[in-house]
Amino acid sequence: MKLAVIGYPIHHSKSPFMHNTWLQECGLKGSYEAFEVSPDQLREQVVDFEKENFTGYNVTIPHKENIIQYLDEIDASAAELGAVNTVVIRNGKSYGYNTDGHGFLKSLLTKRTAQEVKSSDILIVGAGGAAKGIAGSLHSFGAEKISIANRTVTKADQLIESHGLTGDSMDLAAAQEQIGRFDIIINTTSQGMYPHIHQEALDASEMKAGSLAADIIYNPLKTQYLKKAEAAGADILNGVGMFVFQGALAFEKWTDREPDTASMINKITQDMNQE
């Protein structure tokens, strides 16, 4: 079984470590490798994977949206989001899926009950591919109030409209002013990701105590945003859970096996702590 992840750059990815561990634990023969693929090589790479009988692959930044045009079919949720992070190859044809939003939701439910998620005043920071996936999954799950903050408000407006959300769209300055209002704030931007660890999309120091700050970044484990939120008395959730759960959903599509997510979250957390 041949599996892969494609991105540009890709050297930082923990996906090969995670999936190769799972293959071993499930007693499956195969390997999972990282391929650095520039945007102009994308089409060729999709064809190569089909020719070389790969079972499937993950897709990361910056290819999640562009890859759609080269696939044979995409499922309804990936089509709605306009982003694919998982490809399954069957009989020489490529099928696209998106497991990001569902992966985040599973991670969030380790910190909040279903009822708490549904009744929370939620703010998503950012309006890109990850924000679309997370907003879609939360909305489908039954979250009643989801607002979007983005540098460009028109993108936030579009996301609110396309998903039929009942919250507000706002720029980052407005979100900063209202930060104490929200029960859950989710950073989906790359602000604070290694090596730019001192950046933050929002200053979380005025979040209300007992609220939840979530970040989809897992390198570093605790971004500037999460540190400030924690100091303000908020609960925090880093991106390791989302990364592992979205990976597990992809792994199940390729292998029909359910991998051990709990031990993987611990392994990746330990691994990141040692770096």
mmCIF file of C-alpha atoms in Angstrom:
data_model
loop_
_atom_site.group_PDB
_atom_site.id
_atom_site.type_symbol
_atom_site.label_atom_id
_atom_site.label_comp_id
_atom_site.label_asym_id
_atom_site.label_seq_id
_atom_site.Cartn_x
_atom_site.Cartn_y
_atom_site.Cartn_z
ATOM 1 C CA MET A 1 0.000 0.000 0.000
ATOM 2 C CA LYS A 2 1.450 3.339 -1.078
ATOM 3 C CA LEU A 3 0.286 6.527 0.645
ATOM 4 C CA ALA A 4 1.559 10.115 0.644
ATOM 5 C CA VAL A 5 1.063 13.756 1.562
ATOM 6 C CA ILE A 6 1.655 16.609 -0.874
ATOM 7 C CA GLY A 7 2.316 20.240 -0.012
ATOM 8 C CA TYR A 8 4.706 23.138 -0.620
ATOM 9 C CA PRO A 9 6.685 23.318 1.626
ATOM 10 C CA ILE A 10 6.198 19.933 3.320
ATOM 11 C CA HIS A 11 9.370 19.166 5.353
ATOM 12 C CA HIS A 12 7.671 20.149 8.651
ATOM 13 C CA SER A 13 4.833 17.606 8.286
ATOM 14 C CA LYS A 14 4.189 15.028 11.009
ATOM 15 C CA SER A 15 1.881 13.065 8.676
ATOM 16 C CA PRO A 16 4.496 10.449 7.618
ATOM 17 C CA PHE A 17 5.332 9.711 11.279
ATOM 18 C CA MET A 18 1.636 9.367 12.154
ATOM 19 C CA HIS A 19 0.494 7.218 9.229
ATOM 20 C CA ASN A 20 3.567 4.954 9.173
ATOM 21 C CA THR A 21 3.042 4.302 12.900
ATOM 22 C CA TRP A 22 -0.606 3.427 12.260
ATOM 23 C CA LEU A 23 0.258 1.119 9.343
ATOM 24 C CA GLN A 24 2.660 -0.718 11.656
ATOM 25 C CA GLU A 25 0.182 -0.869 14.566
ATOM 26 C CA CYS A 26 -2.554 -2.246 12.261
ATOM 27 C CA GLY A 27 -0.173 -4.847 10.796
ATOM 28 C CA LEU A 28 -0.519 -3.415 7.284
ATOM 29 C CA LYS A 29 2.251 -3.487 4.701
ATOM 30 C CA GLY A 30 2.916 -0.136 3.126
ATOM 31 C CA SER A 31 4.531 3.256 3.434
ATOM 32 C CA TYR A 32 3.506 6.897 3.648
ATOM 33 C CA GLU A 33 5.860 9.533 2.255
ATOM 34 C CA ALA A 34 5.944 13.330 1.967
ATOM 35 C CA PHE A 35 6.204 14.801 -1.544
ATOM 36 C CA GLU A 36 7.127 18.457 -1.984
ATOM 37 C CA VAL A 37 5.027 19.512 -4.971
ATOM 38 C CA SER A 38 5.046 23.076 -6.312
ATOM 39 C CA PRO A 39 1.792 24.471 -7.777
ATOM 40 C CA ASP A 40 3.014 24.010 -11.359
ATOM 41 C CA GLN A 41 3.780 20.308 -10.691
ATOM 42 C CA LEU A 42 0.368 19.530 -9.173
ATOM 43 C CA ARG A 43 -1.448 18.159 -12.215
ATOM 44 C CA GLU A 44 1.479 15.926 -13.165
ATOM 45 C CA GLN A 45 1.722 14.579 -9.602
ATOM 46 C CA VAL A 46 -1.986 13.626 -9.515
ATOM 47 C CA VAL A 47 -1.503 11.620 -12.734
ATOM 48 C CA ASP A 48 1.710 10.015 -11.395
ATOM 49 C CA PHE A 49 -0.061 8.794 -8.240
ATOM 50 C CA GLU A 50 -2.744 7.150 -10.393
ATOM 51 C CA LYS A 51 -0.173 5.525 -12.695
ATOM 52 C CA GLU A 52 1.943 4.284 -9.788
ATOM 53 C CA ASN A 53 -1.035 2.600 -8.079
ATOM 54 C CA PHE A 54 -1.085 4.677 -4.899
ATOM 55 C CA THR A 55 -4.002 3.928 -2.555
ATOM 56 C CA GLY A 56 -4.384 7.601 -1.694
ATOM 57 C CA TYR A 57 -2.811 10.741 -0.289
ATOM 58 C CA ASN A 58 -3.365 13.815 1.844
ATOM 59 C CA VAL A 59 -3.333 17.327 0.438
ATOM 60 C CA THR A 60 -2.091 20.316 2.402
ATOM 61 C CA ILE A 61 -1.215 23.988 1.843
ATOM 62 C CA PRO A 62 -1.304 25.412 -0.843
ATOM 63 C CA HIS A 63 -3.084 22.734 -2.929
ATOM 64 C CA LYS A 64 -6.416 22.078 -1.162
ATOM 65 C CA GLU A 65 -8.479 24.201 -3.545
ATOM 66 C CA ASN A 66 -6.493 23.917 -6.793
ATOM 67 C CA ILE A 67 -6.401 20.118 -6.783
ATOM 68 C CA ILE A 68 -10.173 19.815 -7.300
ATOM 69 C CA GLN A 69 -9.934 20.477 -11.056
ATOM 70 C CA TYR A 70 -7.622 17.459 -11.495
ATOM 71 C CA LEU A 71 -9.762 14.899 -9.615
ATOM 72 C CA ASP A 72 -12.396 12.617 -11.149
ATOM 73 C CA GLU A 73 -14.957 13.154 -8.406
ATOM 74 C CA ILE A 74 -15.315 14.956 -5.089
ATOM 75 C CA ASP A 75 -17.827 14.238 -2.348
ATOM 76 C CA ALA A 76 -20.617 16.666 -1.453
ATOM 77 C CA SER A 77 -18.965 18.227 1.605
ATOM 78 C CA ALA A 78 -15.660 18.834 -0.223
ATOM 79 C CA ALA A 79 -17.610 20.389 -3.114
ATOM 80 C CA GLU A 80 -19.514 22.653 -0.726
ATOM 81 C CA LEU A 81 -16.277 23.739 0.959
ATOM 82 C CA GLY A 82 -14.323 24.041 -2.267
ATOM 83 C CA ALA A 83 -11.392 22.270 -0.585
ATOM 84 C CA VAL A 84 -9.995 18.715 -0.544
ATOM 85 C CA ASN A 85 -7.516 17.326 2.001
ATOM 86 C CA THR A 86 -7.834 13.585 1.288
ATOM 87 C CA VAL A 87 -7.737 11.686 -2.004
ATOM 88 C CA VAL A 88 -8.641 8.010 -2.459
ATOM 89 C CA ILE A 89 -7.568 6.281 -5.683
ATOM 90 C CA ARG A 90 -9.821 3.445 -6.884
ATOM 91 C CA ASN A 91 -9.413 1.722 -10.263
ATOM 92 C CA GLY A 92 -7.136 4.489 -11.525
ATOM 93 C CA LYS A 93 -9.592 7.255 -10.607
ATOM 94 C CA SER A 94 -9.095 9.936 -7.945
ATOM 95 C CA TYR A 95 -11.845 10.793 -5.450
ATOM 96 C CA GLY A 96 -11.572 13.853 -3.177
ATOM 97 C CA TYR A 97 -12.828 14.309 0.392
ATOM 98 C CA ASN A 98 -12.431 16.817 3.211
ATOM 99 C CA THR A 99 -11.865 15.506 6.755
ATOM 100 C CA ASP A 100 -10.621 18.802 8.288
ATOM 101 C CA GLY A 101 -13.892 20.094 9.716
ATOM 102 C CA HIS A 102 -14.946 16.747 11.157
ATOM 103 C CA GLY A 103 -11.455 16.291 12.613
ATOM 104 C CA PHE A 104 -11.712 19.654 14.387
ATOM 105 C CA LEU A 105 -15.190 18.851 15.718
ATOM 106 C CA LYS A 106 -13.980 15.547 17.219
ATOM 107 C CA SER A 107 -11.131 17.431 18.903
ATOM 108 C CA LEU A 108 -13.473 20.149 20.215
ATOM 109 C CA LEU A 109 -15.743 17.489 21.746
ATOM 110 C CA THR A 110 -12.859 16.403 23.995
ATOM 111 C CA LYS A 111 -13.170 19.828 25.708
ATOM 112 C CA ARG A 112 -16.882 20.651 25.483
ATOM 113 C CA THR A 113 -20.100 18.614 25.524
ATOM 114 C CA ALA A 114 -22.300 18.459 22.432
ATOM 115 C CA GLN A 115 -24.860 20.697 24.145
ATOM 116 C CA GLU A 116 -22.212 23.267 25.095
ATOM 117 C CA VAL A 117 -20.982 23.418 21.492
ATOM 118 C CA LYS A 118 -24.531 23.837 20.168
ATOM 119 C CA SER A 119 -25.401 26.686 22.549
ATOM 120 C CA SER A 120 -22.047 28.540 22.491
ATOM 121 C CA ASP A 121 -21.429 31.944 20.948
ATOM 122 C CA ILE A 122 -18.595 30.910 18.583
ATOM 123 C CA LEU A 123 -16.094 33.072 16.704
ATOM 124 C CA ILE A 124 -13.986 31.669 13.858
ATOM 125 C CA VAL A 125 -10.953 33.800 13.004
ATOM 126 C CA GLY A 126 -10.048 33.521 9.318
ATOM 127 C CA ALA A 127 -12.111 32.694 6.235
ATOM 128 C CA GLY A 128 -9.886 30.314 4.223
ATOM 129 C CA GLY A 129 -10.161 26.578 3.515
ATOM 130 C CA ALA A 130 -9.826 25.471 7.165
ATOM 131 C CA ALA A 131 -12.376 28.052 8.342
ATOM 132 C CA LYS A 132 -14.846 26.837 5.701
ATOM 133 C CA GLY A 133 -14.462 23.212 6.826
ATOM 134 C CA ILE A 134 -14.808 24.035 10.515
ATOM 135 C CA ALA A 135 -17.777 26.384 10.001
ATOM 136 C CA GLY A 136 -19.521 23.731 7.873
ATOM 137 C CA SER A 137 -19.012 20.951 10.425
ATOM 138 C CA LEU A 138 -20.069 23.088 13.401
ATOM 139 C CA HIS A 139 -23.169 24.297 11.558
ATOM 140 C CA SER A 140 -24.165 20.748 10.490
ATOM 141 C CA PHE A 141 -23.605 19.597 14.078
ATOM 142 C CA GLY A 142 -26.148 22.156 15.281
ATOM 143 C CA ALA A 143 -24.049 25.075 16.581
ATOM 144 C CA GLU A 144 -26.542 27.927 16.596
ATOM 145 C CA LYS A 145 -24.346 31.020 16.621
ATOM 146 C CA ILE A 146 -21.175 31.162 14.529
ATOM 147 C CA SER A 147 -19.524 34.501 13.708
ATOM 148 C CA ILE A 148 -16.590 35.005 11.329
ATOM 149 C CA ALA A 149 -13.773 37.546 11.727
ATOM 150 C CA ASN A 150 -11.378 38.169 8.866
ATOM 151 C CA ARG A 151 -8.935 40.832 7.712
ATOM 152 C CA THR A 152 -11.094 41.223 4.577
ATOM 153 C CA VAL A 153 -14.714 41.461 5.712
ATOM 154 C CA THR A 154 -16.132 40.545 2.287
ATOM 155 C CA LYS A 155 -14.643 37.037 2.682
ATOM 156 C CA ALA A 156 -16.264 36.741 6.119
ATOM 157 C CA ASP A 157 -19.583 37.896 4.591
ATOM 158 C CA GLN A 158 -19.318 35.238 1.869
ATOM 159 C CA LEU A 159 -18.674 32.491 4.419
ATOM 160 C CA ILE A 160 -21.639 33.550 6.589
ATOM 161 C CA GLU A 161 -23.863 33.638 3.501
ATOM 162 C CA SER A 162 -22.706 30.396 1.852
ATOM 163 C CA HIS A 163 -23.180 28.357 5.052
ATOM 164 C CA GLY A 164 -26.361 30.127 6.183
ATOM 165 C CA LEU A 165 -24.769 31.075 9.525
ATOM 166 C CA THR A 166 -26.666 33.178 12.062
ATOM 167 C CA GLY A 167 -23.682 35.027 13.555
ATOM 168 C CA ASP A 168 -21.951 38.240 12.508
ATOM 169 C CA SER A 169 -19.177 38.975 10.046
ATOM 170 C CA MET A 170 -16.539 41.458 11.187
ATOM 171 C CA ASP A 171 -12.984 42.633 10.707
ATOM 172 C CA LEU A 172 -10.249 41.793 13.211
ATOM 173 C CA ALA A 173 -10.507 45.161 15.001
ATOM 174 C CA ALA A 174 -14.220 44.600 15.672
ATOM 175 C CA ALA A 175 -13.493 41.048 16.862
ATOM 176 C CA GLN A 176 -10.856 42.419 19.235
ATOM 177 C CA GLU A 177 -13.363 44.883 20.708
ATOM 178 C CA GLN A 178 -15.948 42.122 21.259
ATOM 179 C CA ILE A 179 -13.523 39.395 22.387
ATOM 180 C CA GLY A 180 -15.105 39.082 25.854
ATOM 181 C CA ARG A 181 -18.468 38.155 24.337
ATOM 182 C CA PHE A 182 -17.524 34.763 22.872
ATOM 183 C CA ASP A 183 -17.649 31.331 24.524
ATOM 184 C CA ILE A 184 -15.391 29.654 21.934
ATOM 185 C CA ILE A 185 -12.824 31.384 19.697
ATOM 186 C CA ILE A 186 -11.109 29.333 16.976
ATOM 187 C CA ASN A 187 -7.990 30.593 15.200
ATOM 188 C CA THR A 188 -7.820 29.105 11.697
ATOM 189 C CA THR A 189 -5.133 31.500 10.412
ATOM 190 C CA SER A 190 -1.400 30.704 10.241
ATOM 191 C CA GLN A 191 -0.598 33.595 12.617
ATOM 192 C CA GLY A 192 1.633 32.211 15.383
ATOM 193 C CA MET A 193 2.799 29.134 13.469
ATOM 194 C CA TYR A 194 6.505 28.284 13.530
ATOM 195 C CA PRO A 195 8.735 30.169 12.717
ATOM 196 C CA HIS A 196 6.494 33.252 13.247
ATOM 197 C CA ILE A 197 5.747 32.340 16.842
ATOM 198 C CA HIS A 198 5.272 35.927 18.085
ATOM 199 C CA GLN A 199 2.432 36.711 15.687
ATOM 200 C CA GLU A 200 -1.236 36.533 16.681
ATOM 201 C CA ALA A 201 -4.459 37.217 14.783
ATOM 202 C CA LEU A 202 -6.141 38.382 18.006
ATOM 203 C CA ASP A 203 -4.867 39.411 21.428
ATOM 204 C CA ALA A 204 -6.594 36.884 23.710
ATOM 205 C CA SER A 205 -5.678 38.574 26.997
ATOM 206 C CA GLU A 206 -9.237 39.882 27.399
ATOM 207 C CA MET A 207 -11.068 36.627 26.702
ATOM 208 C CA LYS A 208 -13.569 35.800 29.412
ATOM 209 C CA ALA A 209 -12.560 33.287 32.082
ATOM 210 C CA GLY A 210 -14.006 29.834 31.417
ATOM 211 C CA SER A 211 -14.305 30.402 27.670
ATOM 212 C CA LEU A 212 -12.340 28.213 25.227
ATOM 213 C CA ALA A 213 -9.516 29.311 22.922
ATOM 214 C CA ALA A 214 -8.827 26.812 20.135
ATOM 215 C CA ASP A 215 -6.014 26.938 17.592
ATOM 216 C CA ILE A 216 -5.577 24.660 14.583
ATOM 217 C CA ILE A 217 -1.785 25.198 14.768
ATOM 218 C CA TYR A 218 0.235 22.418 16.447
ATOM 219 C CA ASN A 219 3.745 23.817 15.966
ATOM 220 C CA PRO A 220 4.274 25.330 18.497
ATOM 221 C CA LEU A 221 1.939 23.386 20.802
ATOM 222 C CA LYS A 222 1.104 26.608 22.626
ATOM 223 C CA THR A 223 0.900 29.656 20.371
ATOM 224 C CA GLN A 224 1.101 33.227 21.665
ATOM 225 C CA TYR A 225 -2.696 33.364 21.305
ATOM 226 C CA LEU A 226 -3.176 30.260 23.505
ATOM 227 C CA LYS A 227 -0.668 31.494 26.117
ATOM 228 C CA LYS A 228 -2.535 34.779 26.539
ATOM 229 C CA ALA A 229 -5.917 33.021 26.614
ATOM 230 C CA GLU A 230 -4.695 30.653 29.324
ATOM 231 C CA ALA A 231 -3.369 33.569 31.376
ATOM 232 C CA ALA A 232 -6.826 35.183 31.092
ATOM 233 C CA GLY A 233 -8.429 32.062 32.619
ATOM 234 C CA ALA A 234 -9.709 30.483 29.404
ATOM 235 C CA ASP A 235 -9.433 26.769 28.547
ATOM 236 C CA ILE A 236 -7.154 26.046 25.598
ATOM 237 C CA LEU A 237 -7.108 23.502 22.763
ATOM 238 C CA ASN A 238 -4.169 23.220 20.367
ATOM 239 C CA GLY A 239 -4.178 21.766 16.856
ATOM 240 C CA VAL A 240 -2.805 18.298 17.662
ATOM 241 C CA GLY A 241 -6.251 16.739 18.149
ATOM 242 C CA MET A 242 -7.612 18.112 14.876
ATOM 243 C CA PHE A 243 -4.484 16.965 13.031
ATOM 244 C CA VAL A 244 -4.748 13.426 14.432
ATOM 245 C CA PHE A 245 -8.529 13.073 13.977
ATOM 246 C CA GLN A 246 -8.534 14.365 10.381
ATOM 247 C CA GLY A 247 -5.659 11.954 9.673
ATOM 248 C CA ALA A 248 -7.542 9.055 11.256
ATOM 249 C CA LEU A 249 -10.592 9.720 9.075
ATOM 250 C CA ALA A 250 -8.352 9.657 5.976
ATOM 251 C CA PHE A 251 -6.615 6.471 7.192
ATOM 252 C CA GLU A 252 -10.013 4.766 7.590
ATOM 253 C CA LYS A 253 -10.968 5.694 4.012
ATOM 254 C CA TRP A 254 -7.754 4.104 2.674
ATOM 255 C CA THR A 255 -7.556 1.009 4.881
ATOM 256 C CA ASP A 256 -11.011 0.364 6.432
ATOM 257 C CA ARG A 257 -9.188 0.254 9.777
ATOM 258 C CA GLU A 258 -9.695 2.531 12.775
ATOM 259 C CA PRO A 259 -6.332 3.708 14.138
ATOM 260 C CA ASP A 260 -5.485 4.496 17.775
ATOM 261 C CA THR A 261 -5.968 8.262 18.038
ATOM 262 C CA ALA A 262 -5.461 8.676 21.810
ATOM 263 C CA SER A 263 -1.933 7.256 21.846
ATOM 264 C CA MET A 264 -1.079 9.224 18.674
ATOM 265 C CA ILE A 265 -2.116 12.520 20.289
ATOM 266 C CA ASN A 266 0.261 11.667 23.164
ATOM 267 C CA LYS A 267 3.080 10.642 20.802
ATOM 268 C CA ILE A 268 2.882 13.814 18.715
ATOM 269 C CA THR A 269 2.623 15.998 21.822
ATOM 270 C CA GLN A 270 5.745 14.336 23.299
ATOM 271 C CA ASP A 271 7.546 14.607 19.971
ATOM 272 C CA MET A 272 6.745 18.343 19.725
ATOM 273 C CA ASN A 273 7.853 18.906 23.325
ATOM 274 C CA GLN A 274 11.266 17.423 22.535
ATOM 275 C CA GLU A 275 11.861 19.657 19.503
#
